XYZ file of C-alpha atoms in Angstrom:
500
model
C 0.041 -0.254 -0.266
C 2.901 1.569 0.737
C 4.774 1.093 -2.371
C 0.453 2.156 -4.957
C 0.557 5.229 -1.756
C 4.385 6.416 -3.384
C 3.391 6.274 -6.749
C 0.153 8.149 -6.983
C 1.733 10.557 -4.932
C 4.211 10.386 -7.375
C 1.760 10.554 -10.548
C -0.603 13.445 -8.768
C 2.847 15.330 -8.108
C 3.471 14.957 -12.124
C 0.523 16.231 -13.724
C 0.174 18.909 -10.790
C 3.442 19.834 -12.297
C 2.202 19.628 -15.913
C -0.916 21.548 -15.149
C 0.676 24.115 -13.787
C 3.660 23.795 -16.980
C 0.662 24.011 -19.655
C -1.066 27.264 -17.358
C 2.352 29.110 -17.537
C 2.873 27.716 -21.593
C 0.158 28.752 -21.617
C 0.676 32.074 -20.554
C 3.697 32.809 -21.227
C 2.147 31.347 -25.079
C -0.241 34.929 -24.641
C 2.524 37.178 -23.081
C 4.923 36.520 -26.450
C 2.192 36.454 -29.114
C 0.871 39.700 -27.454
C 5.497 41.616 -27.576
C 5.271 39.487 -31.204
C 1.613 41.121 -32.800
C 2.952 44.625 -31.340
C 6.805 44.284 -32.673
C 5.332 43.647 -35.549
C 3.142 46.198 -36.086
C 5.588 48.957 -35.696
C 7.084 48.169 -37.338
C 5.202 47.588 -40.972
C 4.064 50.686 -39.600
C 7.305 51.680 -39.907
C 7.087 50.646 -43.600
C 4.370 52.390 -44.546
C 5.632 55.624 -42.681
C 8.760 55.615 -44.681
C 7.428 54.658 -48.465
C 4.912 57.973 -47.498
C 6.934 60.404 -44.996
C 10.177 60.131 -44.373
C 11.986 63.225 -41.930
C 15.008 63.090 -40.632
C 16.565 65.128 -38.023
C 19.923 65.701 -38.584
C 20.371 68.178 -35.935
C 18.839 69.750 -32.901
C 18.419 72.727 -35.717
C 18.467 70.947 -38.975
C 16.022 68.952 -40.452
C 15.128 67.151 -43.477
C 11.672 65.854 -45.025
C 10.876 63.902 -48.645
C 7.313 63.225 -48.827
C 5.296 61.660 -51.556
C 2.027 62.998 -52.036
C -0.252 60.728 -53.835
C -3.080 63.092 -54.361
C -1.165 67.013 -54.201
C -4.596 68.595 -54.706
C -6.486 66.701 -53.627
C -9.499 66.733 -56.231
C -9.497 63.508 -57.190
C -6.665 64.050 -60.863
C -4.049 62.323 -58.817
C -1.780 64.187 -59.575
C 1.740 63.151 -57.538
C 4.513 65.500 -56.340
C 7.790 64.212 -54.830
C 8.117 67.956 -52.358
C 11.899 68.125 -50.639
C 11.677 70.149 -47.417
C 14.531 71.767 -44.837
C 13.626 72.708 -41.108
C 15.868 74.800 -39.788
C 16.459 77.095 -36.950
C 20.101 79.279 -37.335
C 21.913 79.530 -34.098
C 24.234 79.931 -31.684
C 25.145 76.096 -32.945
C 24.514 76.765 -37.113
C 24.737 79.248 -39.840
C 24.365 78.732 -43.237
C 26.371 79.721 -46.001
C 26.643 80.415 -50.058
C 29.325 78.304 -51.981
C 29.753 78.946 -55.397
C 31.266 76.401 -58.755
C 35.448 75.917 -58.267
C 35.898 79.306 -55.636
C 35.693 80.966 -58.951
C 33.379 83.520 -60.886
C 33.036 81.813 -64.028
C 32.848 78.171 -64.531
C 30.862 75.624 -62.863
C 30.700 72.498 -60.664
C 27.465 69.690 -59.093
C 26.787 70.951 -56.002
C 27.236 67.236 -54.755
C 31.245 69.290 -55.690
C 30.443 71.828 -54.547
C 29.225 70.397 -50.750
C 31.470 67.386 -50.632
C 34.091 70.101 -51.068
C 33.505 72.293 -48.363
C 32.698 68.556 -45.999
C 36.355 68.168 -46.711
C 37.534 70.950 -46.363
C 36.334 70.521 -42.315
C 32.819 72.098 -42.493
C 30.577 70.365 -41.256
C 28.244 70.249 -43.975
C 24.595 69.191 -43.181
C 22.138 70.351 -46.489
C 22.600 71.832 -49.694
C 19.814 73.361 -52.073
C 20.984 75.641 -55.656
C 20.268 79.041 -55.822
C 21.301 81.594 -57.901
C 20.324 81.833 -62.203
C 23.846 81.984 -64.628
C 24.955 81.802 -68.006
C 24.826 78.202 -69.016
C 26.114 78.870 -72.584
C 29.565 78.025 -73.276
C 28.994 80.142 -75.726
C 30.270 83.647 -75.374
C 32.714 81.477 -73.214
C 34.233 84.335 -71.232
C 30.098 84.562 -69.634
C 29.725 81.040 -69.102
C 28.561 80.637 -64.555
C 28.985 83.955 -64.113
C 26.252 84.136 -61.631
C 23.222 86.672 -62.728
C 23.477 88.445 -58.479
C 25.376 89.879 -56.603
C 28.019 86.635 -55.032
C 29.610 86.900 -51.260
C 32.035 84.192 -49.873
C 32.679 84.995 -45.819
C 32.702 88.140 -46.637
C 34.918 88.185 -50.276
C 33.103 90.184 -52.800
C 32.772 87.305 -55.682
C 30.488 89.440 -58.002
C 27.764 92.242 -58.366
C 24.267 92.626 -60.488
C 24.998 94.410 -63.871
C 22.883 97.888 -62.813
C 20.489 98.407 -60.013
C 17.550 97.269 -62.191
C 18.962 94.054 -62.312
C 19.997 94.125 -58.017
C 15.915 96.509 -56.980
C 13.697 93.863 -59.070
C 15.794 90.278 -58.518
C 15.762 89.471 -54.471
C 18.923 88.024 -52.636
C 19.267 85.641 -49.357
C 22.022 87.288 -46.513
C 24.188 86.197 -43.742
C 25.113 88.731 -41.449
C 28.045 89.353 -39.180
C 26.098 88.884 -36.408
C 23.987 85.155 -37.717
C 20.405 86.366 -38.850
C 19.524 85.031 -42.114
C 17.472 88.123 -44.647
C 15.795 88.054 -47.879
C 16.293 91.172 -49.356
C 17.800 93.478 -52.922
C 21.226 94.722 -52.213
C 23.402 97.049 -54.546
C 27.726 96.732 -54.877
C 29.100 99.945 -55.558
C 33.033 101.438 -55.396
C 33.581 105.140 -54.712
C 37.715 105.172 -56.131
C 39.950 107.782 -56.184
C 43.219 108.392 -58.572
C 45.659 110.425 -57.777
C 48.660 112.063 -60.137
C 51.187 115.342 -58.806
C 47.638 117.924 -59.352
C 45.310 116.887 -58.589
C 41.870 113.955 -56.874
C 39.466 112.169 -59.590
C 37.041 110.625 -58.051
C 34.608 108.653 -60.053
C 32.222 105.723 -59.097
C 31.551 102.107 -60.331
C 28.735 99.519 -59.987
C 30.196 96.477 -61.582
C 32.467 93.880 -59.146
C 33.717 91.113 -61.972
C 31.344 90.562 -64.847
C 32.808 90.165 -68.396
C 29.536 91.407 -70.228
C 27.284 94.933 -71.331
C 29.579 97.473 -70.254
C 28.545 100.636 -69.412
C 30.821 102.140 -68.239
C 34.084 101.323 -64.988
C 34.117 98.357 -63.921
C 36.784 96.363 -61.451
C 37.897 92.949 -61.680
C 39.348 91.115 -59.455
C 42.075 87.302 -59.286
C 38.492 85.562 -58.402
C 37.235 86.241 -61.813
C 38.457 82.238 -62.653
C 41.258 80.572 -62.138
C 44.086 81.323 -64.214
C 43.736 84.625 -63.169
C 42.756 85.880 -66.264
C 40.205 88.103 -67.504
C 38.906 87.945 -70.715
C 34.782 90.657 -71.607
C 33.295 89.460 -74.323
C 34.492 91.005 -77.766
C 31.254 92.990 -79.665
C 32.202 91.831 -82.667
C 32.302 88.155 -81.448
C 28.833 88.521 -79.349
C 26.175 91.980 -80.880
C 23.993 91.069 -77.485
C 26.792 90.774 -75.554
C 29.642 92.627 -76.366
C 31.817 95.749 -75.534
C 33.746 97.435 -78.680
C 37.506 97.332 -77.869
C 37.754 100.527 -79.252
C 36.429 102.080 -76.557
C 37.512 100.397 -74.196
C 41.270 100.640 -71.232
C 42.366 98.565 -68.561
C 44.794 99.559 -65.827
C 46.711 97.561 -63.573
C 46.622 98.632 -60.059
C 49.123 96.915 -58.055
C 50.376 96.898 -54.691
C 47.135 96.739 -52.779
C 46.908 94.292 -50.000
C 44.989 90.833 -49.632
C 43.659 91.438 -53.057
C 42.439 88.626 -53.659
C 40.164 88.512 -50.816
C 38.277 92.101 -51.499
C 35.653 93.111 -48.426
C 32.849 95.878 -48.461
C 33.402 98.744 -46.269
C 37.592 98.760 -46.267
C 39.585 101.208 -48.227
C 42.430 99.495 -50.539
C 45.112 101.526 -52.231
C 47.680 100.461 -55.234
C 49.579 102.672 -58.018
C 48.156 102.406 -61.963
C 51.200 100.545 -62.996
C 50.135 99.750 -66.810
C 47.601 101.101 -69.594
C 46.649 99.171 -72.265
C 44.519 100.944 -74.859
C 41.185 98.854 -76.226
C 42.374 95.828 -74.810
C 39.779 93.513 -74.140
C 42.304 90.218 -71.382
C 45.136 91.053 -69.121
C 46.279 88.841 -66.957
C 45.869 89.601 -63.059
C 49.241 89.006 -61.204
C 49.961 88.459 -57.322
C 48.509 92.441 -55.500
C 45.980 93.506 -58.746
C 43.203 94.777 -59.610
C 42.380 95.914 -63.601
C 39.751 99.021 -63.841
C 38.265 98.777 -67.088
C 36.711 101.813 -68.491
C 34.458 102.169 -71.237
C 33.164 105.294 -73.433
C 37.052 107.521 -71.984
C 34.883 107.783 -68.176
C 38.268 108.315 -66.349
C 41.829 110.191 -67.179
C 44.353 108.087 -65.145
C 48.350 107.149 -66.441
C 50.889 105.284 -65.135
C 51.823 106.331 -61.988
C 49.334 107.991 -60.828
C 47.272 106.721 -57.347
C 44.863 104.783 -56.581
C 42.367 104.538 -53.242
C 39.597 102.320 -53.921
C 36.402 101.535 -51.772
C 33.619 99.097 -51.892
C 30.475 99.728 -49.533
C 26.960 97.405 -49.688
C 23.769 98.905 -49.132
C 19.679 98.044 -48.976
C 17.269 98.924 -51.933
C 13.800 98.710 -51.911
C 11.897 98.402 -55.025
C 12.959 102.071 -56.480
C 16.086 101.927 -55.852
C 16.224 104.425 -52.947
C 18.908 102.906 -49.732
C 17.603 101.988 -47.040
C 20.444 101.163 -45.154
C 24.200 100.824 -45.721
C 24.992 97.011 -45.393
C 28.867 96.213 -45.633
C 27.561 93.536 -42.235
C 26.345 91.123 -44.343
C 28.791 87.691 -44.878
C 26.680 85.581 -47.043
C 24.684 86.756 -49.669
C 23.587 84.696 -52.575
C 21.530 85.621 -55.361
C 17.193 84.912 -55.784
C 15.364 85.603 -59.706
C 12.087 86.139 -58.088
C 9.362 86.774 -54.704
C 7.701 83.707 -53.573
C 6.223 85.426 -50.581
C 6.430 88.912 -48.600
C 5.070 90.233 -46.162
C 2.704 87.676 -45.772
C 1.648 88.454 -49.638
C 2.277 85.904 -52.199
C 3.375 87.352 -55.306
C 2.846 84.989 -57.839
C -1.052 84.825 -59.108
C -0.898 87.444 -62.242
C 3.252 85.591 -63.163
C 1.518 81.730 -63.740
C -1.934 83.061 -64.604
C 0.330 84.268 -67.782
C 0.365 81.126 -70.827
C 2.921 83.741 -72.414
C 5.506 83.780 -69.328
C 6.325 80.175 -69.004
C 8.751 80.514 -66.563
C 5.661 80.444 -64.174
C 3.031 79.608 -66.047
C 4.467 75.494 -66.959
C 5.046 73.027 -64.297
C 8.912 72.530 -63.494
C 10.586 71.275 -60.618
C 11.393 74.200 -57.959
C 13.857 74.837 -55.382
C 12.958 77.780 -52.689
C 13.885 78.990 -49.226
C 12.188 80.988 -47.151
C 11.151 82.651 -43.066
C 8.515 82.229 -41.048
C 6.965 84.871 -38.545
C 9.070 82.460 -35.240
C 12.289 82.943 -38.082
C 13.051 79.265 -38.131
C 13.636 78.888 -41.970
C 11.947 77.295 -44.652
C 14.370 75.849 -48.026
C 12.283 73.191 -50.461
C 12.714 71.669 -54.178
C 10.085 69.765 -55.926
C 10.808 67.689 -58.515
C 9.529 67.561 -61.904
C 10.194 63.469 -63.361
C 9.871 62.532 -66.615
C 7.415 59.219 -66.139
C 4.974 60.881 -64.276
C 6.029 60.107 -60.865
C 6.189 64.277 -59.440
C 4.781 66.697 -62.144
C 6.672 70.042 -60.955
C 4.504 72.972 -60.196
C 4.008 76.618 -61.026
C 5.394 79.639 -59.825
C 2.113 80.361 -58.559
C 1.991 76.915 -56.979
C 5.036 76.888 -55.917
C 3.877 79.913 -53.170
C 1.415 78.511 -52.412
C 3.895 75.466 -51.109
C 5.464 78.302 -48.450
C 2.296 79.248 -47.607
C 1.301 76.040 -46.712
C 4.146 75.598 -44.859
C 4.236 78.888 -42.695
C 6.593 80.896 -44.794
C 6.054 85.231 -44.380
C 8.956 85.480 -46.590
C 9.775 83.357 -49.203
C 12.358 83.203 -52.518
C 12.572 81.398 -55.774
C 16.138 80.143 -56.431
C 17.044 78.280 -59.670
C 15.283 75.401 -61.160
C 14.783 73.088 -63.881
C 17.285 70.652 -64.031
C 19.696 73.040 -61.874
C 16.813 72.099 -58.783
C 19.045 70.398 -56.532
C 19.557 69.285 -52.519
C 21.915 67.502 -51.061
C 22.409 65.560 -47.324
C 25.235 65.212 -45.225
C 25.237 60.898 -44.747
C 25.187 58.099 -42.462
C 28.747 57.958 -42.594
C 29.509 61.869 -42.559
C 32.280 61.370 -45.646
C 29.990 62.664 -48.301
C 26.862 64.051 -49.142
C 24.434 62.117 -51.317
C 21.236 63.116 -53.545
C 17.915 64.240 -51.768
C 15.690 64.779 -54.344
C 15.313 63.124 -58.294
C 16.384 65.534 -60.649
C 14.768 66.054 -63.494
C 17.043 64.216 -66.353
C 18.207 62.100 -64.250
C 22.176 63.672 -63.850
C 23.568 66.464 -62.250
C 23.497 70.105 -64.065
C 26.564 72.388 -62.871
C 25.485 74.866 -61.610
C 26.999 78.045 -60.153
C 25.748 78.377 -56.461
C 24.522 76.612 -53.912
C 23.844 77.105 -49.492
C 24.712 75.204 -47.273
C 23.030 74.060 -43.741
C 26.321 73.670 -41.287
C 26.532 72.608 -38.057
C 29.112 74.263 -35.664
C 29.521 71.734 -33.618
C 29.534 67.837 -33.416
C 25.698 67.604 -32.519
C 24.340 66.203 -35.749
C 24.329 63.187 -37.633
C 23.928 62.712 -41.477
C 21.008 60.895 -43.591
C 20.120 56.783 -42.839
C 20.577 56.810 -39.103
C 17.006 57.124 -38.457
C 14.457 59.369 -36.185
C 11.653 56.649 -36.706
C 9.556 56.121 -33.479
C 8.089 53.418 -35.308
C 11.192 51.204 -36.374
C 13.243 52.251 -32.790
C 9.835 50.580 -30.530
C 9.219 47.808 -33.409
C 12.640 46.823 -33.398
C 12.650 47.154 -29.435
C 9.409 45.036 -28.837
C 10.986 42.553 -31.897
C 14.372 41.999 -29.924
C 12.575 41.921 -26.051
C 10.281 39.542 -27.784
C 12.833 36.395 -28.998
C 14.663 37.032 -25.916
C 11.756 37.398 -23.756
C 11.004 33.790 -26.074
C 14.270 32.539 -26.034
C 15.375 32.489 -22.310
C 11.614 30.326 -21.320
C 12.114 28.099 -23.971
C 15.724 27.322 -21.765
C 13.838 27.518 -18.640
C 11.181 25.285 -19.483
C 13.550 22.573 -21.032
C 15.671 22.960 -17.633
C 13.463 21.290 -15.420
C 12.161 19.131 -18.013
C 15.044 17.119 -18.322
C 15.596 18.180 -14.242
C 11.877 16.188 -13.471
C 12.675 13.250 -16.468
C 16.126 12.592 -13.686
C 14.402 12.903 -10.654
C 11.313 11.105 -12.165
C 13.832 8.041 -13.047
């Protein structure tokens, strides 16, 4: 009886143990199933979210969002748009800085190459966009790649507009010495004094490194091209932009301190060492600039002393001076206003079928700022396969308005539209938008978003909470499942050993 009793007791313990295990397994199965289901949902939600919209937070101040919108106009037409948005706050951690092709006035270079050079030179470039319009044709070669508008980088003067009419119509992006961003109109002038033994004669120039359509006095620095060789368009070769060489003289001014880095608000001195009569070309040596005189405005000769000073003025739409802006550190050109003081500027122009640049849908690039001072830059793709249709100028302005911009300007678009971002490995730039023709068009100028500190990362480093939570839950579920399996296996082995 005792033996039978022990056997029954063992059977009872076995039944009780298995019942506990069974109940425990059932409970743990529910827990594991819940965790796995939640993780799968989170990862699936991440995949869906990423398919429609991707957001990369590159730093505390800068983030990029990519949106693929199936029915942008929400009218059942299913007109698709690919929109790429940079949102940024300018602060002690973040700034903007223009870039120019090959760091010279003439010539073109892709945005990725310009951005990569800045990155290689130690700038913490987070993102970049294309900017000013430019002369794209290599005929005549003397104009190839010259930006239309005023360009200033680190205070160094690269180009002016061709005249005050262009300056009052074409807005610019500026960042001053206090890292303040603005959209405005500026006009560059140069006061020149020529002194001989008897008298001082004063002149004024409005042209810097412009090689075409010259009227009056112009100045040229070694920043004109990589060879520091000045060549002005000849009227005999181009009746539209050329200059009659029989009516122009060139004055080589030497002895100028830091001549390669001329800035506004500084007085420079030199001496005329040579005069080239009826000439359109000159090699510019170190420490020199060239002054060109069309239609004999100047009276000067070799040996005369020259002092000159550039000044940058903010002007209104009539060309009247508002205030001096020699404190501008960076300046890059735009083409037209999209929004000014909260009012969209493009409706009338976009409704005119004769103005194709405004009325037709193209790839677009622009930048603006909101009421709180935060900056928003947008590119819209125009892709031949119909995956993105592009926008008219007015639609583009409306897009900026929808994002809260109170002031915004339009840059060069079409094949020039480009947006780059820092890669995950932080050693190279990658393309964010899709180009119109599948390539990277060489351009004149770009605008860099730069981190001043080390707290930043590249695209591809996930900021998606669904993906992070989903991955964490999936890993937690697998660990829990593996742990319970191992514990149960050890208990079973122990029980079988004791039972045997």
